[in-house]
Coordinates of C-alpha atoms in Angstrom, one line a residue:
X252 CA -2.0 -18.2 8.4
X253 CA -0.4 -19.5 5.4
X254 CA 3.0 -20.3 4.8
X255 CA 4.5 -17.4 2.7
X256 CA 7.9 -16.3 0.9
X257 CA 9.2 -13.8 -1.4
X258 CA 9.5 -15.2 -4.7
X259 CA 12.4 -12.8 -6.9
X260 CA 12.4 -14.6 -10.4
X261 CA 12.8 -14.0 -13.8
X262 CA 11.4 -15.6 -17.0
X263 CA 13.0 -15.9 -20.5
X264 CA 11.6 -17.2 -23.9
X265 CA 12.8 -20.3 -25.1
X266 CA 12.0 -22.5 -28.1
X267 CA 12.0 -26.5 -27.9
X268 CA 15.9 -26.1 -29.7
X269 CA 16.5 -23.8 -27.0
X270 CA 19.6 -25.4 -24.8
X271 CA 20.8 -23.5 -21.3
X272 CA 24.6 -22.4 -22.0
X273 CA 27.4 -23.4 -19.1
X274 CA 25.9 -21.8 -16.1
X275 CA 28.8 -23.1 -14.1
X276 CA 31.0 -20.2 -15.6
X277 CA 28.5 -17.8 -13.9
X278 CA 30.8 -16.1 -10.9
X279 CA 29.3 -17.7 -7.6
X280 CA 28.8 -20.6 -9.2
X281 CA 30.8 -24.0 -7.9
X282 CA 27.8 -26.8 -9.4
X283 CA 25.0 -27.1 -12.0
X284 CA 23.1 -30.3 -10.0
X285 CA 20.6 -31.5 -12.3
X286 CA 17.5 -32.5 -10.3
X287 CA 15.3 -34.3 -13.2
X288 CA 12.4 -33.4 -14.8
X289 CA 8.8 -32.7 -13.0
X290 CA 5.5 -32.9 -14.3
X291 CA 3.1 -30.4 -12.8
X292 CA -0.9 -29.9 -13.2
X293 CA -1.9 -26.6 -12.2
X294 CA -5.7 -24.8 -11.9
X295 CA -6.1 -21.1 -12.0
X296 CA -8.8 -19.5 -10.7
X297 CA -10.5 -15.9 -11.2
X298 CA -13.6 -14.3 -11.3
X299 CA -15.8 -14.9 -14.7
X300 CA -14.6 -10.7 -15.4
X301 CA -10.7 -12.0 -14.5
X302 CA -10.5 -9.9 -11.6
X303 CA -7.6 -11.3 -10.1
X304 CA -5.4 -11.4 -13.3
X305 CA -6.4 -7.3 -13.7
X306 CA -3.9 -6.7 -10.3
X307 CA -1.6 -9.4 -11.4
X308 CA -2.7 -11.6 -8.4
X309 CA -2.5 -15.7 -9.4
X310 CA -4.7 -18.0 -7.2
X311 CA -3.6 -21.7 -8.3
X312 CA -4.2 -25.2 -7.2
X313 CA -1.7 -27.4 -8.5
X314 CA -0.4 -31.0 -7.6
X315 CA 3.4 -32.2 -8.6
X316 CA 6.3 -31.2 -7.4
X317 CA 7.5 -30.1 -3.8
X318 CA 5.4 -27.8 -2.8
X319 CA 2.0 -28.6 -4.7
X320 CA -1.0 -27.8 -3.1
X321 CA -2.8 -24.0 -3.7
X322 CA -0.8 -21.2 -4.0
X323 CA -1.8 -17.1 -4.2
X324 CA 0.5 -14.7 -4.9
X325 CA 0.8 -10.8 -4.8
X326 CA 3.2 -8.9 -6.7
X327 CA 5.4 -7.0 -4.8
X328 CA 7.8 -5.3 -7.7
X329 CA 8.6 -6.3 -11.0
X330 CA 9.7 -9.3 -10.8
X331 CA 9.0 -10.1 -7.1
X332 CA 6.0 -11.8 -5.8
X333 CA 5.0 -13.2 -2.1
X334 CA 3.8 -16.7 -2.6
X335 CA 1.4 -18.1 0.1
X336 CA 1.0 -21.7 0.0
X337 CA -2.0 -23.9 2.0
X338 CA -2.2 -27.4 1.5
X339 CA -3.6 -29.6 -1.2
X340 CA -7.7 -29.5 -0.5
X341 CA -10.4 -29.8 -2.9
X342 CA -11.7 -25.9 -1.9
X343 CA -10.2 -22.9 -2.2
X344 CA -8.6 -22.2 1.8
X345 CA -10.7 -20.1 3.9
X346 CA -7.4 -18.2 4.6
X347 CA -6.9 -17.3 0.9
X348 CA -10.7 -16.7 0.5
X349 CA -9.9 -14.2 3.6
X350 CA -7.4 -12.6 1.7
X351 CA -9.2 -12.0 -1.6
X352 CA -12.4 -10.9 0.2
X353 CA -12.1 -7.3 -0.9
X354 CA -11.4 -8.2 -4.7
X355 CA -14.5 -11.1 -4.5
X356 CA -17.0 -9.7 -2.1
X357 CA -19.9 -11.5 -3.0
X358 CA -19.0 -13.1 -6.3
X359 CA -16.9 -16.6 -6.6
X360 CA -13.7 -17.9 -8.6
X361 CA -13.9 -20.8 -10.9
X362 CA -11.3 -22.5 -12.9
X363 CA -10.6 -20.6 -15.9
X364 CA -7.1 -21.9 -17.0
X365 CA -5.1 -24.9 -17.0
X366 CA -1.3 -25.6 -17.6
X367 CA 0.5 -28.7 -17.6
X368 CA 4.2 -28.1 -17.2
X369 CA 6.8 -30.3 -18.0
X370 CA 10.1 -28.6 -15.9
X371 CA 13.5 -29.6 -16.1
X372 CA 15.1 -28.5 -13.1
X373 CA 19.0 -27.3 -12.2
X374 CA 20.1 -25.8 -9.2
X375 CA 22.9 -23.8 -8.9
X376 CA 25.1 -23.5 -5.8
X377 CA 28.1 -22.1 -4.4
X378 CA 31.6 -24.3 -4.0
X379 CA 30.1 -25.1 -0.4
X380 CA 26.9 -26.5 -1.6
X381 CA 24.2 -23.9 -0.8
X382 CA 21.9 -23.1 -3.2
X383 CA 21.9 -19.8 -5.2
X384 CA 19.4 -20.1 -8.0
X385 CA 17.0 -22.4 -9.2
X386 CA 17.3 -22.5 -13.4
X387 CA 14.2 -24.7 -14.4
X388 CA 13.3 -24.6 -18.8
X389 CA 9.1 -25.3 -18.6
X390 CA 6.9 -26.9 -21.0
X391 CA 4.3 -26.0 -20.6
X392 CA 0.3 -26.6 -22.1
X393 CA -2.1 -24.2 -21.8
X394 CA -5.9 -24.5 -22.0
X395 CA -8.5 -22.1 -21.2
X396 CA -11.4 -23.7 -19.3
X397 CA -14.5 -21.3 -18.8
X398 CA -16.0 -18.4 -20.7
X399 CA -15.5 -17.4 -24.4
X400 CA -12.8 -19.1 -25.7
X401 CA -13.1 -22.6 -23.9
X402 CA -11.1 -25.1 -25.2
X403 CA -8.7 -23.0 -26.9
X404 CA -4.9 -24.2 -26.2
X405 CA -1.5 -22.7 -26.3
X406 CA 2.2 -24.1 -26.0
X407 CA 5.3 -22.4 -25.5
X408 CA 8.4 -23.1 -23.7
X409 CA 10.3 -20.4 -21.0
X410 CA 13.1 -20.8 -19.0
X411 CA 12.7 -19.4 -15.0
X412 CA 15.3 -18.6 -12.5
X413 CA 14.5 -18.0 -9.4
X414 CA 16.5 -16.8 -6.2
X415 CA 17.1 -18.9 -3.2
X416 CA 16.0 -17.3 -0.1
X417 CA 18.0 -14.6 1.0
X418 CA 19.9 -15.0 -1.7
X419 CA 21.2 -11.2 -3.4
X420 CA 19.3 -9.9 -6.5
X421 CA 22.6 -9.0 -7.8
X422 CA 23.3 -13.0 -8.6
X423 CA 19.9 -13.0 -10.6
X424 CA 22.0 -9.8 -13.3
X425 CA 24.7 -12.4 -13.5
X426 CA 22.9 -15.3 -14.6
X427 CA 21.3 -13.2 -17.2
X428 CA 24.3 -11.9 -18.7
X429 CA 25.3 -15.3 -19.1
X430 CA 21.8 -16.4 -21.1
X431 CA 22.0 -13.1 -23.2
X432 CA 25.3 -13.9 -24.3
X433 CA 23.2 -17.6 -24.9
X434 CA 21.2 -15.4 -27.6
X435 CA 18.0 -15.8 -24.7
X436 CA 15.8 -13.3 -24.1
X437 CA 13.3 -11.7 -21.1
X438 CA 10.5 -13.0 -21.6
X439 CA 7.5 -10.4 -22.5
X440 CA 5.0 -12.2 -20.2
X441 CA 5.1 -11.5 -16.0
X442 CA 3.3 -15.1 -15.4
X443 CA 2.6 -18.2 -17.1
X444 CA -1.4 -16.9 -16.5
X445 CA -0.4 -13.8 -17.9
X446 CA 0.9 -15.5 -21.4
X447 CA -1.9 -18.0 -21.3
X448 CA -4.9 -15.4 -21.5
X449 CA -2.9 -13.3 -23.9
X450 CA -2.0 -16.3 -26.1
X451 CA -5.6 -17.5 -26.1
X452 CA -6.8 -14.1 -27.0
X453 CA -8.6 -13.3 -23.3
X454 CA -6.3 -10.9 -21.3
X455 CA -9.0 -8.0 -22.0
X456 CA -6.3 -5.3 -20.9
X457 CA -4.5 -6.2 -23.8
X458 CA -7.0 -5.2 -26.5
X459 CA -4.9 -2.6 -28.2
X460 CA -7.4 -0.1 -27.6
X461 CA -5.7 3.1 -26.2
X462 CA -6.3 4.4 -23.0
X463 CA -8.4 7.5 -22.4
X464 CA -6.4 10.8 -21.4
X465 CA -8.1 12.8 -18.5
X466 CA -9.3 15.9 -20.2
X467 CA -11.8 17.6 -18.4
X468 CA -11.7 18.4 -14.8
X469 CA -14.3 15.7 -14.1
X470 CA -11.9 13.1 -15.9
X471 CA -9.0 14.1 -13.8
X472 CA -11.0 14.2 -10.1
X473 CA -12.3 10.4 -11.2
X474 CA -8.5 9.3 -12.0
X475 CA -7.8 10.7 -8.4
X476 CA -10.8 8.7 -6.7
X477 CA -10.6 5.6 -8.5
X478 CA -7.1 5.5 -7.7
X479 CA -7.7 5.9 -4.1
X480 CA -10.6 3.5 -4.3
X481 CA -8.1 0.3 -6.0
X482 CA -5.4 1.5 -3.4
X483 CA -8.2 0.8 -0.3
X484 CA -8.9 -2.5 -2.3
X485 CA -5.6 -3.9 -2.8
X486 CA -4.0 -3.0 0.7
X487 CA -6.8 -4.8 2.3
X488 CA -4.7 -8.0 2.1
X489 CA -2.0 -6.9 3.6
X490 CA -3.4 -5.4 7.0
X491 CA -4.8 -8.9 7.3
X492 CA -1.3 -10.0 6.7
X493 CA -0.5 -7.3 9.5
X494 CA 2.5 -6.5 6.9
X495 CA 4.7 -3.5 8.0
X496 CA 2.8 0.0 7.4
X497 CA -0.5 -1.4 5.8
X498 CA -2.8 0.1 7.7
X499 CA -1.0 3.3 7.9
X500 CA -1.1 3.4 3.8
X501 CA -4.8 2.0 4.0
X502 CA -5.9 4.6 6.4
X503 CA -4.3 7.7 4.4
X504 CA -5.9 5.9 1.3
X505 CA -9.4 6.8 2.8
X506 CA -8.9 10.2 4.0
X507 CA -7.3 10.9 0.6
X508 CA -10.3 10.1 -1.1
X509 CA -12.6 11.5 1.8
X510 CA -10.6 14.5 1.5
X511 CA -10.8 14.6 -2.2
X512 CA -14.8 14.2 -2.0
X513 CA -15.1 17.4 0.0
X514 CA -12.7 19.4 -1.9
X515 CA -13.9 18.7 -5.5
X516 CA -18.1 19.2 -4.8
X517 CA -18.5 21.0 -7.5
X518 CA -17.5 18.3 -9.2
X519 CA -19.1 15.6 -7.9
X520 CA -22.6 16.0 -5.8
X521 CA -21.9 16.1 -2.6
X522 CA -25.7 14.5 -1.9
X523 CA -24.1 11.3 -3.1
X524 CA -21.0 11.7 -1.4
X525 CA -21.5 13.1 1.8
X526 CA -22.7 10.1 3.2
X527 CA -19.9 7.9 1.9
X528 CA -17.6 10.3 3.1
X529 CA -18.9 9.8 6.4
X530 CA -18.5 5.7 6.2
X531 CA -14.9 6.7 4.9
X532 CA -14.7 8.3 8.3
X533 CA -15.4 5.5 10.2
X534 CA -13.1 3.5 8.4
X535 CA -10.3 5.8 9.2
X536 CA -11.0 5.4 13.0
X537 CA -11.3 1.8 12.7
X538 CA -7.6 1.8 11.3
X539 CA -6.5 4.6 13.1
X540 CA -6.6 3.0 17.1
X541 CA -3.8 0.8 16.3
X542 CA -1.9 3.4 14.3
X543 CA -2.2 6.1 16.4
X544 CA -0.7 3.6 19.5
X545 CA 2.0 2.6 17.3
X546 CA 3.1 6.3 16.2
X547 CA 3.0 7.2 20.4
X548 CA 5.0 4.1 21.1
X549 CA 7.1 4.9 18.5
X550 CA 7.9 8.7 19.8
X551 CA 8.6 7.5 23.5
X552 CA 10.7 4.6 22.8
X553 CA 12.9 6.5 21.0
X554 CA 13.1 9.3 23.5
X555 CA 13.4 6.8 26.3
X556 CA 16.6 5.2 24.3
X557 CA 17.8 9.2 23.7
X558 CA 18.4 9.5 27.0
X559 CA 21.9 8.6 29.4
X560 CA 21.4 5.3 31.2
X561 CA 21.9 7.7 34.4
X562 CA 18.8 9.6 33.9
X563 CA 16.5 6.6 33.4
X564 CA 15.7 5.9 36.8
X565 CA 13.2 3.2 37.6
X566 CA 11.4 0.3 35.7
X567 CA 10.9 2.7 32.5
X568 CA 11.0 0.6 29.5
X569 CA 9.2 -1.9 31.6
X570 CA 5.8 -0.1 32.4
X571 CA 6.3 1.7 28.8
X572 CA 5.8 -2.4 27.4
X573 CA 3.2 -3.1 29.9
X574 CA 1.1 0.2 29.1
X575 CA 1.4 -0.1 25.4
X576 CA -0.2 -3.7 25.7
X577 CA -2.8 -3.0 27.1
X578 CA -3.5 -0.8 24.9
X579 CA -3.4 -2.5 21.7
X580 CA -4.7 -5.7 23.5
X581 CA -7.2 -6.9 20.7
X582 CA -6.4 -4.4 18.1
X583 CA -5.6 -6.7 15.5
X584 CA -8.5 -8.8 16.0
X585 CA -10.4 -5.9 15.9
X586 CA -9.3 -4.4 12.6
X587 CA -9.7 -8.3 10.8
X588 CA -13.1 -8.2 12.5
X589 CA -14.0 -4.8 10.7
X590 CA -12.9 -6.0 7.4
X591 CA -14.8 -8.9 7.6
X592 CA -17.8 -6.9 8.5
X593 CA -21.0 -5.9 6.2
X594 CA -20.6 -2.0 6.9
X595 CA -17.0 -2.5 5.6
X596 CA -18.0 -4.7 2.4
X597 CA -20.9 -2.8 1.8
X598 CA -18.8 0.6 1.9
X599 CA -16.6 -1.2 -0.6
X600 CA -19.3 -1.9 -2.9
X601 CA -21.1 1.8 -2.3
X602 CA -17.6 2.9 -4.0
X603 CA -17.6 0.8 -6.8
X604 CA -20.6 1.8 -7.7
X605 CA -19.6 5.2 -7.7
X606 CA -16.4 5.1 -9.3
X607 CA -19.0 3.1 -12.1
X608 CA -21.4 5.7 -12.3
X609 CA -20.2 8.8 -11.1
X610 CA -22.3 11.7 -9.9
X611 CA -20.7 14.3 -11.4
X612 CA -22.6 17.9 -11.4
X613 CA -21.8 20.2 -14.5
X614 CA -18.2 22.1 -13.0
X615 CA -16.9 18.5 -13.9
X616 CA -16.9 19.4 -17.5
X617 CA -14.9 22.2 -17.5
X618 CA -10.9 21.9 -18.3
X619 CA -9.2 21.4 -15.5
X620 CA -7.7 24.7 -15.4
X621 CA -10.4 26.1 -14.2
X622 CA -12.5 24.3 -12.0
X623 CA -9.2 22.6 -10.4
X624 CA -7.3 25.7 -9.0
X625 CA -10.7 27.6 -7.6
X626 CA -10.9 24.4 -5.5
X627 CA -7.8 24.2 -4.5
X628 CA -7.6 27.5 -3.4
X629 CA -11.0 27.5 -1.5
X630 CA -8.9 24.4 0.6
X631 CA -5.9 27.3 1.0
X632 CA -8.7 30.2 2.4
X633 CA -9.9 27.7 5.0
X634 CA -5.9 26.7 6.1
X635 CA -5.3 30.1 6.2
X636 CA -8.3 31.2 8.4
X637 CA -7.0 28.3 10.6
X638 CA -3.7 29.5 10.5
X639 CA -4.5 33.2 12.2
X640 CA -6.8 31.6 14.7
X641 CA -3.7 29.3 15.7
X642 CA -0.7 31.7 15.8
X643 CA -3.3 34.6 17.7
X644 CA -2.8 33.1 20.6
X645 CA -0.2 32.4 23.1
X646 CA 1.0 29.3 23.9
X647 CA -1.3 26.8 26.0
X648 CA -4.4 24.7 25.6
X649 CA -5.9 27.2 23.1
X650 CA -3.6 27.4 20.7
X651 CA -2.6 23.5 20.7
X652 CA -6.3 22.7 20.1
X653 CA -6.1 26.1 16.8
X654 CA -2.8 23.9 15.9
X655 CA -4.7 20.9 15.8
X656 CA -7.5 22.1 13.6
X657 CA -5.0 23.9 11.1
X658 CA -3.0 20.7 10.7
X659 CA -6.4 19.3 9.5
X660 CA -6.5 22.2 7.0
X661 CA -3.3 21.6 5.7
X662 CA -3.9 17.8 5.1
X663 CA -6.7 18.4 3.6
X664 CA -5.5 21.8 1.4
X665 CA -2.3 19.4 0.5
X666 CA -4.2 16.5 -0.9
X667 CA -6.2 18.9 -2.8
X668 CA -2.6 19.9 -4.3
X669 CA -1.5 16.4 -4.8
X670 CA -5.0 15.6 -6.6
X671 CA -4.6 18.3 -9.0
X672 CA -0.8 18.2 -9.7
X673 CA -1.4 15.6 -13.0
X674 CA -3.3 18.7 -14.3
X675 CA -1.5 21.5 -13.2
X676 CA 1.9 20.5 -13.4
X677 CA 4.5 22.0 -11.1
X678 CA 2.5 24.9 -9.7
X679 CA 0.4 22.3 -8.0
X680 CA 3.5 20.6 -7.1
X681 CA 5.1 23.2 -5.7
X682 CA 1.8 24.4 -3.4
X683 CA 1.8 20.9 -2.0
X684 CA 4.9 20.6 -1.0
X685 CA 5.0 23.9 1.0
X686 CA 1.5 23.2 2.2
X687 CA 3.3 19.5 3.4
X688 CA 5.9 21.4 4.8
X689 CA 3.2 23.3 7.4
X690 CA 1.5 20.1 8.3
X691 CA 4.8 18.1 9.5
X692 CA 5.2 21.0 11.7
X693 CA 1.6 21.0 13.0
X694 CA 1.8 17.1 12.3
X695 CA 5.2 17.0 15.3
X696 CA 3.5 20.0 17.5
X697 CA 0.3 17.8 17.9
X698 CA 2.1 14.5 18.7
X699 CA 4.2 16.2 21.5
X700 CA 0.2 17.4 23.2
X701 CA -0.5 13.1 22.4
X702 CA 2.5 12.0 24.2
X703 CA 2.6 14.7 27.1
X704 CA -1.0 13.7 28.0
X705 CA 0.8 9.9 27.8
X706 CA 3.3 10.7 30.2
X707 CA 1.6 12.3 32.9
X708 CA -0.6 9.4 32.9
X709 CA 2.4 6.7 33.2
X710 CA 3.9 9.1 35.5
X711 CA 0.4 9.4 37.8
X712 CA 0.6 5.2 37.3
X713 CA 4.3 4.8 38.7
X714 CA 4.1 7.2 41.5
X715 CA 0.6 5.2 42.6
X716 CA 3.1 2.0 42.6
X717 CA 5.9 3.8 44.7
X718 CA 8.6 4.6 41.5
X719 CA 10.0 7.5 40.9
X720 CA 8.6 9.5 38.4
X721 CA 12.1 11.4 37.8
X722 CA 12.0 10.5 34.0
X723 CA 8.9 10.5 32.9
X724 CA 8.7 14.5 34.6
X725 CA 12.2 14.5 31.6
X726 CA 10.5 13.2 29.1
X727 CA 7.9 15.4 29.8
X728 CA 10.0 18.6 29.6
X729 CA 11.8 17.6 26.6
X730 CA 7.8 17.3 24.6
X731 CA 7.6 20.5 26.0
X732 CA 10.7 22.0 24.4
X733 CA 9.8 20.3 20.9
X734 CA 6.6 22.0 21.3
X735 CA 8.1 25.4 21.9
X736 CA 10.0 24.5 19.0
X737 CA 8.1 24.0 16.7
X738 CA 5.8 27.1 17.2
X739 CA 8.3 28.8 16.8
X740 CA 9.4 27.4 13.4
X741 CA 5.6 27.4 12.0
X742 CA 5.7 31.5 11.0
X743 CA 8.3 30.9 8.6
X744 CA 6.8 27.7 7.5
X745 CA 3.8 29.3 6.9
X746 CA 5.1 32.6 5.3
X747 CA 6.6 30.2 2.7
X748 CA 3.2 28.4 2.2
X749 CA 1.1 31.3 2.2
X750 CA 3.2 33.2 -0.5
X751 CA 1.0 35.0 -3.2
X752 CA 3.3 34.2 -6.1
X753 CA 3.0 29.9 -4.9
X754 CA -1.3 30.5 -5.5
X755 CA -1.1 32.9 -8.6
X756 CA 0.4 30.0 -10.7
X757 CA -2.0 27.7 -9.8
X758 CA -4.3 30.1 -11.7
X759 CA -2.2 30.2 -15.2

């Protein structure tokens, strides 16, 4: 895998009369080391539609400096980027081709821009010598290299400071006090690509032609789904990354917009979306084996820690390690494997073909105030049927199997809320928060049925290999409780859900 760091920098205009004030009188701040001037050649390279440059991703090939060689980076927050850096080759990494799979599929980048830079470099550091910032003022040359516009050119000079790593953002506020009281500014650009297609007239986001507001109900369902669909796009990166709750985030991402195709059917034909619903489905599954281990290792780690150091009696933690390995033995492979797949790539282009050309049926042309609540509530009827079934009957195997099936309902009748809330305002707001409410009780009841099953299975393991099974028979009893507990909780939770007033204003 590439070599990758956060990047937390700012940019600032500057003008070729532009001179850095006395960043030594920044607090922190024991030397300005000068470390000369670099010149650097860099390549970017997009899509012929600038695909990349429409999320903000840069995919560079440069030589110079330190670290030349390709780079790719994702934006994190404003401001904040990861960098991943391969070494100089004359093709673009397999690894970054890896990562941009889901933004490409079958389509290739080319060079469209090129910047020579000229930077001056000064790094700050503390009285002890360790570096704090990195103050470089760029040069730089812009030229645009493919497509309308080729040859066109653009100069400008910016000043960059960027944090040292693990360095605190709070240094980076400091620095710019100092510059402002310099009379230099933020500059209005994120990237040096950014200013480049904008100075040579080819950012096409940045045409000045205002964006549509959703105004019928078909215009606010699309929002929804194509929002889902670029979420599903651009966390597909960073499960291959395995970065920290990516596939949880991916996962939800499809049965949002799985979810959102079976609510809204009267806006959109369900002929067309039925069976991408069900590929959405499988895609879910795919994600969810590694999640679902995760969440269960998750619940009985902590309950294992919970308890005194007296009451855990045998190898515990040990055969919890050992089970949960075994378990997720190939997982991650797995997951890579299904993203690299044709039924996954294919999926992805199924949905950008319908976000293109959606088959909306005539309900999608009526104002949202209409068609949206009638859906929305028709989600509510089925959570409610569910609900009776479930709290009819007394605790056991029946009822945690109705539970189960109503915290479905409630996902499903909460993401309906969510979907509609840019339309509906608060009502919708409101409903989706109660209706949340219901399904982290269902949510907690169901994971307790996931890790009793869990434990009588390590416990039927340890007492094959002679260990006591003391605490797992604990742990045990204590799911049990927070079972008992939370059926007894869900009546109220659902009498607050289920109030008439909460689904009358959805209607007005």
């Amino acid at each position: 895998m590439a070599d990758t760091k956060r990047e937390i920098e700012r940019k600032y205009e500057a003008t070729d009369a532009t001179r850095l004030p006395d960043l030594s009188r920044v607090a922190e701040v024991g030397r300005v080391v000068s470390r000369g001037v670099t010149e650097l050649d860099a390549v970017y390279y997009d899509t012929a539609d600038l695909r990349l440059a429409a999320d903000s991703l840069t995919l560079r090939r440069r030589t110079g400096g330190a670290d030349e060689g390709w780079h790719l980076k994702f934006p994190v927050a404003t401001g904040i980027r990861d960098e991943l850096h391969e070494p100089l080759a004359d093709t673009l990494p397999r690894s970054f081709a890896a990562l941009l799979r889901s933004r490409l599929r079958h389509d290739e980048v080319a060079p469209v821009v090129r910047l020579l830079s000229s930077r001056d470099v000064q790094h700050l550091t503390d009285p002890d010598g360790t570096l704090l910032a990195e103050v470089s003022v760029d040069t730089v040359c812009a030229e645009r290299l493919a497509g309308e516009g080729t040859g066109t050119t653009a100069t400008w000079t910016e000043i960059e400071v960027e944090l040292a790593d693990d360095g605190d953002p709070a240094f980076l506020d400091a620095v710019e006090k100092r510059l402002r009281k310099a009379g230099v500014r933020p500059s209005a650009s994120a990237s040096k690509l950014a200013r480049a297609l904008a100075e040579t007239n080819l950012n096409r986001d940045d045409t000045g032609t205002p964006k549509s507001t959703p105004y019928t109900a078909g215009d606010h369902v699309l929002t929804y789904v194509r929002e889902q669909i670029r979420t599903i796009v651009g966390l597909d990166p960073a499960v291959r990354r395995d970065l920290p709750d990516s596939v949880h985030k991916m996962r939800v991402a499809t049965r949002r917009l799985r979810s959102a195709f079976k609510t809204y059917r009267t806006v959109l034909d369900r002929e067309v979306t039925d069976p991408v619903g069900a590929e959405l489905k499988w895609l879910a599954g795919e994600l969810g084996v590694d999640r679902d281990q995760e969440v269960l290792d998750q619940r009985l780690g902590a309950r294992t820690e919970a308890l005194p150091g007296t009451l855990v009696l045998g190898p515990v933690r040990g055969r919890l390690r050992i089970w949960s390995a075994a378990r997720r033995t190939g997982s991650r492979r797995r997951i890579v494997a299904v993203l690299d797949g044709k039924r996954y790539l294919a999926l992805l282009d199924t949905l950008d073909a319908l976000a293109a050309d959606p088959p909306l049926r005539p309900a999608a042309s009526r104002t949202p105030a209409k068609a949206l609540p009638r859906a929305v509530l028709k989600d509510y009827k089925k959570l409610a049927r569910r609900m009776d079934h479930a709290l009819e009957h007394p605790p056991g195997p029946e009822r945690d199997a109705a539970m189960h099936e109503a915290r479905k309902a409630a996902k499903r009748a909460r993401y309906a809320g969510e979907a509609a809330r840019p339309a509906l305002g608060k009502p919708a707001k409101r409903f989706a928060k109660r209706v949340k409410a219901v399904q982290t009780v269902l949510g907690d009841h169901q994971d307790s049925v996931v890790a009793r099953d869990a434990l009588r299975t390590l416990a039927i393991e340890a007492h094959a290999a002679g260990e006591t099974t003391f605490t797992w028979g604990l742990l045990y009893g204590h799911e049990e409780a927070t079972a008992a507990a939370r059926e007894r909780e869900l009546p109220e939770v659902w009498a607050r859900a289920s109030d008439p007033v909460l689904r009358a204003d959805l209607k007005h």
